mmCIF file with all atom_site columns, C-alpha atoms in Angstrom:
data_model
loop_
_atom_site.group_PDB
_atom_site.id
_atom_site.type_symbol
_atom_site.label_atom_id
_atom_site.label_alt_id
_atom_site.label_comp_id
_atom_site.label_asym_id
_atom_site.label_entity_id
_atom_site.label_seq_id
_atom_site.pdbx_PDB_ins_code
_atom_site.Cartn_x
_atom_site.Cartn_y
_atom_site.Cartn_z
_atom_site.occupancy
_atom_site.B_iso_or_equiv
_atom_site.pdbx_formal_charge
_atom_site.auth_seq_id
_atom_site.auth_comp_id
_atom_site.auth_asym_id
_atom_site.auth_atom_id
_atom_site.pdbx_PDB_model_num
ATOM 1  C CA . MET A 1 1  ? -9.119 -37.256 -7.016  1.00 0.00 ? 1  MET A CA 1
ATOM 2  C CA . PHE A 1 2  ? -8.614 -33.523 -6.473  1.00 0.00 ? 2  PHE A CA 1
ATOM 3  C CA . ALA A 1 3  ? -6.627 -34.117 -3.276  1.00 0.00 ? 3  ALA A CA 1
ATOM 4  C CA . TYR A 1 4  ? -4.064 -36.160 -5.174  1.00 0.00 ? 4  TYR A CA 1
ATOM 5  C CA . ASP A 1 5  ? -3.620 -33.542 -7.866  1.00 0.00 ? 5  ASP A CA 1
ATOM 6  C CA . TYR A 1 6  ? -3.192 -30.567 -5.514  1.00 0.00 ? 6  TYR A CA 1
ATOM 7  C CA . PRO A 1 7  ? -1.218 -31.359 -2.340  1.00 0.00 ? 7  PRO A CA 1
ATOM 8  C CA . LEU A 1 8  ? -1.901 -29.724 1.018   1.00 0.00 ? 8  LEU A CA 1
ATOM 9  C CA . LEU A 1 9  ? 1.226  -27.553 0.960   1.00 0.00 ? 9  LEU A CA 1
ATOM 10 C CA . GLY A 1 10 ? 0.155  -26.273 -2.449  1.00 0.00 ? 10 GLY A CA 1
ATOM 11 C CA . VAL A 1 11 ? -3.139 -25.158 -0.918  1.00 0.00 ? 11 VAL A CA 1
ATOM 12 C CA . PHE A 1 12 ? -1.340 -23.383 1.932   1.00 0.00 ? 12 PHE A CA 1
ATOM 13 C CA . TRP A 1 13 ? 1.047  -21.713 -0.527  1.00 0.00 ? 13 TRP A CA 1
ATOM 14 C CA . SER A 1 14 ? -1.848 -20.531 -2.693  1.00 0.00 ? 14 SER A CA 1
ATOM 15 C CA . LEU A 1 15 ? -3.685 -19.128 0.334   1.00 0.00 ? 15 LEU A CA 1
ATOM 16 C CA . LEU A 1 16 ? -0.530 -17.366 1.507   1.00 0.00 ? 16 LEU A CA 1
ATOM 17 C CA . MET A 1 17 ? 0.083  -15.800 -1.901  1.00 0.00 ? 17 MET A CA 1
ATOM 18 C CA . PHE A 1 18 ? -3.562 -14.720 -2.179  1.00 0.00 ? 18 PHE A CA 1
ATOM 19 C CA . SER A 1 19 ? -3.456 -13.192 1.307   1.00 0.00 ? 19 SER A CA 1
ATOM 20 C CA . LEU A 1 20 ? -0.234 -11.300 0.578   1.00 0.00 ? 20 LEU A CA 1
ATOM 21 C CA . PHE A 1 21 ? -1.666 -10.044 -2.702  1.00 0.00 ? 21 PHE A CA 1
ATOM 22 C CA . MET A 1 22 ? -4.807 -8.781  -0.956  1.00 0.00 ? 22 MET A CA 1
ATOM 23 C CA . LEU A 1 23 ? -2.643 -7.151  1.734   1.00 0.00 ? 23 LEU A CA 1
ATOM 24 C CA . TRP A 1 24 ? -0.622 -5.402  -0.984  1.00 0.00 ? 24 TRP A CA 1
ATOM 25 C CA . ILE A 1 25 ? -3.798 -4.115  -2.675  1.00 0.00 ? 25 ILE A CA 1
ATOM 26 C CA . PHE A 1 26 ? -5.049 -2.837  0.701   1.00 0.00 ? 26 PHE A CA 1
ATOM 27 C CA . ILE A 1 27 ? -1.769 -1.015  1.412   1.00 0.00 ? 27 ILE A CA 1
ATOM 28 C CA . VAL A 1 28 ? -1.742 0.660   -2.015  1.00 0.00 ? 28 VAL A CA 1
ATOM 29 C CA . ILE A 1 29 ? -5.355 1.808   -1.666  1.00 0.00 ? 29 ILE A CA 1
ATOM 30 C CA . TRP A 1 30 ? -4.644 3.030   1.868   1.00 0.00 ? 30 TRP A CA 1
ATOM 31 C CA . CYS A 1 31 ? -1.665 5.058   0.594   1.00 0.00 ? 31 CYS A CA 1
ATOM 32 C CA . PHE A 1 32 ? -3.863 6.724   -2.039  1.00 0.00 ? 32 PHE A CA 1
ATOM 33 C CA . ILE A 1 33 ? -6.567 7.539   0.511   1.00 0.00 ? 33 ILE A CA 1
ATOM 34 C CA . ASP A 1 34 ? -4.044 8.832   3.041   1.00 0.00 ? 34 ASP A CA 1
ATOM 35 C CA . ASN A 1 35 ? -2.274 10.910  0.409   1.00 0.00 ? 35 ASN A CA 1
ATOM 36 C CA . PHE A 1 36 ? -5.432 12.697  -0.685  1.00 0.00 ? 36 PHE A CA 1
ATOM 37 C CA . ARG A 1 37 ? -6.731 13.210  2.868   1.00 0.00 ? 37 ARG A CA 1
ATOM 38 C CA . ARG A 1 38 ? -3.582 14.801  4.251   1.00 0.00 ? 38 ARG A CA 1
ATOM 39 C CA . ARG A 1 39 ? -3.613 18.537  4.792   1.00 0.00 ? 39 ARG A CA 1
ATOM 40 C CA . ASP A 1 40 ? 0.128  19.021  5.292   1.00 0.00 ? 40 ASP A CA 1
ATOM 41 C CA . HIS A 1 41 ? 0.888  18.877  1.562   1.00 0.00 ? 41 HIS A CA 1
ATOM 42 C CA . HIS A 1 42 ? -1.168 20.211  -1.304  1.00 0.00 ? 42 HIS A CA 1
ATOM 43 C CA . GLY A 1 43 ? -1.907 19.774  -5.023  1.00 0.00 ? 43 GLY A CA 1
ATOM 44 C CA . PHE A 1 44 ? 1.463  19.320  -6.691  1.00 0.00 ? 44 PHE A CA 1
ATOM 45 C CA . ALA A 1 45 ? 2.916  17.170  -3.906  1.00 0.00 ? 45 ALA A CA 1
ATOM 46 C CA . LYS A 1 46 ? -0.191 14.974  -3.879  1.00 0.00 ? 46 LYS A CA 1
ATOM 47 C CA . ALA A 1 47 ? 0.022  14.569  -7.652  1.00 0.00 ? 47 ALA A CA 1
ATOM 48 C CA . LEU A 1 48 ? 3.711  13.625  -7.469  1.00 0.00 ? 48 LEU A CA 1
ATOM 49 C CA . TRP A 1 49 ? 3.052  11.040  -4.742  1.00 0.00 ? 49 TRP A CA 1
ATOM 50 C CA . PHE A 1 50 ? 0.182  9.640   -6.789  1.00 0.00 ? 50 PHE A CA 1
ATOM 51 C CA . LEU A 1 51 ? 2.354  9.298   -9.901  1.00 0.00 ? 51 LEU A CA 1
ATOM 52 C CA . PHE A 1 52 ? 5.246  7.854   -7.902  1.00 0.00 ? 52 PHE A CA 1
ATOM 53 C CA . ILE A 1 53 ? 2.993  5.189   -6.358  1.00 0.00 ? 53 ILE A CA 1
ATOM 54 C CA . VAL A 1 54 ? 1.355  4.348   -9.706  1.00 0.00 ? 54 VAL A CA 1
ATOM 55 C CA . PHE A 1 55 ? 4.498  4.117   -11.846 1.00 0.00 ? 55 PHE A CA 1
ATOM 56 C CA . VAL A 1 56 ? 6.943  2.679   -9.279  1.00 0.00 ? 56 VAL A CA 1
ATOM 57 C CA . PRO A 1 57 ? 4.579  0.782   -6.969  1.00 0.00 ? 57 PRO A CA 1
ATOM 58 C CA . ILE A 1 58 ? 6.889  -1.098  -4.602  1.00 0.00 ? 58 ILE A CA 1
ATOM 59 C CA . ILE A 1 59 ? 9.405  1.701   -4.059  1.00 0.00 ? 59 ILE A CA 1
ATOM 60 C CA . GLY A 1 60 ? 6.660  4.345   -4.124  1.00 0.00 ? 60 GLY A CA 1
ATOM 61 C CA . VAL A 1 61 ? 4.523  2.711   -1.451  1.00 0.00 ? 61 VAL A CA 1
ATOM 62 C CA . PHE A 1 62 ? 7.396  1.929   0.888   1.00 0.00 ? 62 PHE A CA 1
ATOM 63 C CA . SER A 1 63 ? 8.924  5.392   0.516   1.00 0.00 ? 63 SER A CA 1
ATOM 64 C CA . TYR A 1 64 ? 5.515  6.967   1.178   1.00 0.00 ? 64 TYR A CA 1
ATOM 65 C CA . LEU A 1 65 ? 5.085  4.890   4.329   1.00 0.00 ? 65 LEU A CA 1
ATOM 66 C CA . VAL A 1 66 ? 8.576  5.783   5.568   1.00 0.00 ? 66 VAL A CA 1
ATOM 67 C CA . THR A 1 67 ? 8.553  9.507   4.767   1.00 0.00 ? 67 THR A CA 1
ATOM 68 C CA . ARG A 1 68 ? 5.062  10.475  5.868   1.00 0.00 ? 68 ARG A CA 1
ATOM 69 C CA . PRO A 1 69 ? 4.785  11.967  9.356   1.00 0.00 ? 69 PRO A CA 1
ATOM 70 C CA . ALA A 1 70 ? 2.944  9.943   11.976  1.00 0.00 ? 70 ALA A CA 1
ATOM 71 C CA . THR A 1 71 ? 0.227  12.549  12.404  1.00 0.00 ? 71 THR A CA 1
ATOM 72 C CA . VAL A 1 72 ? -0.622 15.907  10.921  1.00 0.00 ? 72 VAL A CA 1
ATOM 73 C CA . GLU A 1 73 ? -0.501 17.519  14.381  1.00 0.00 ? 73 GLU A CA 1
ATOM 74 C CA . VAL A 1 74 ? 3.231  16.763  14.623  1.00 0.00 ? 74 VAL A CA 1
ATOM 75 C CA . VAL A 1 75 ? 3.815  18.706  11.397  1.00 0.00 ? 75 VAL A CA 1
ATOM 76 C CA . MET A 1 76 ? 1.608  21.599  12.506  1.00 0.00 ? 76 MET A CA 1
ATOM 77 C CA . LEU A 1 77 ? 3.400  21.874  15.855  1.00 0.00 ? 77 LEU A CA 1
ATOM 78 C CA . ALA A 1 78 ? 6.801  21.849  14.144  1.00 0.00 ? 78 ALA A CA 1
ATOM 79 C CA . GLU A 1 79 ? 5.863  24.855  12.008  1.00 0.00 ? 79 GLU A CA 1
#
């Protein structure tokens, strides 16, 4: 009876939404961890990134991923 109430495409859609939600949670947590581990910016910048990611999550996460340098060594060599 359950198969008639919940079609196969509904199951796939639910699994896709759950997977995307878990991916989003992973990316947000990774941004927090990366922000606090980085040595190229300090206290106030870390706090601003934290607040930006918390209060404007979608724009904050994507802007953090775009603006962060690939590695810390690239920043150290540039200075």
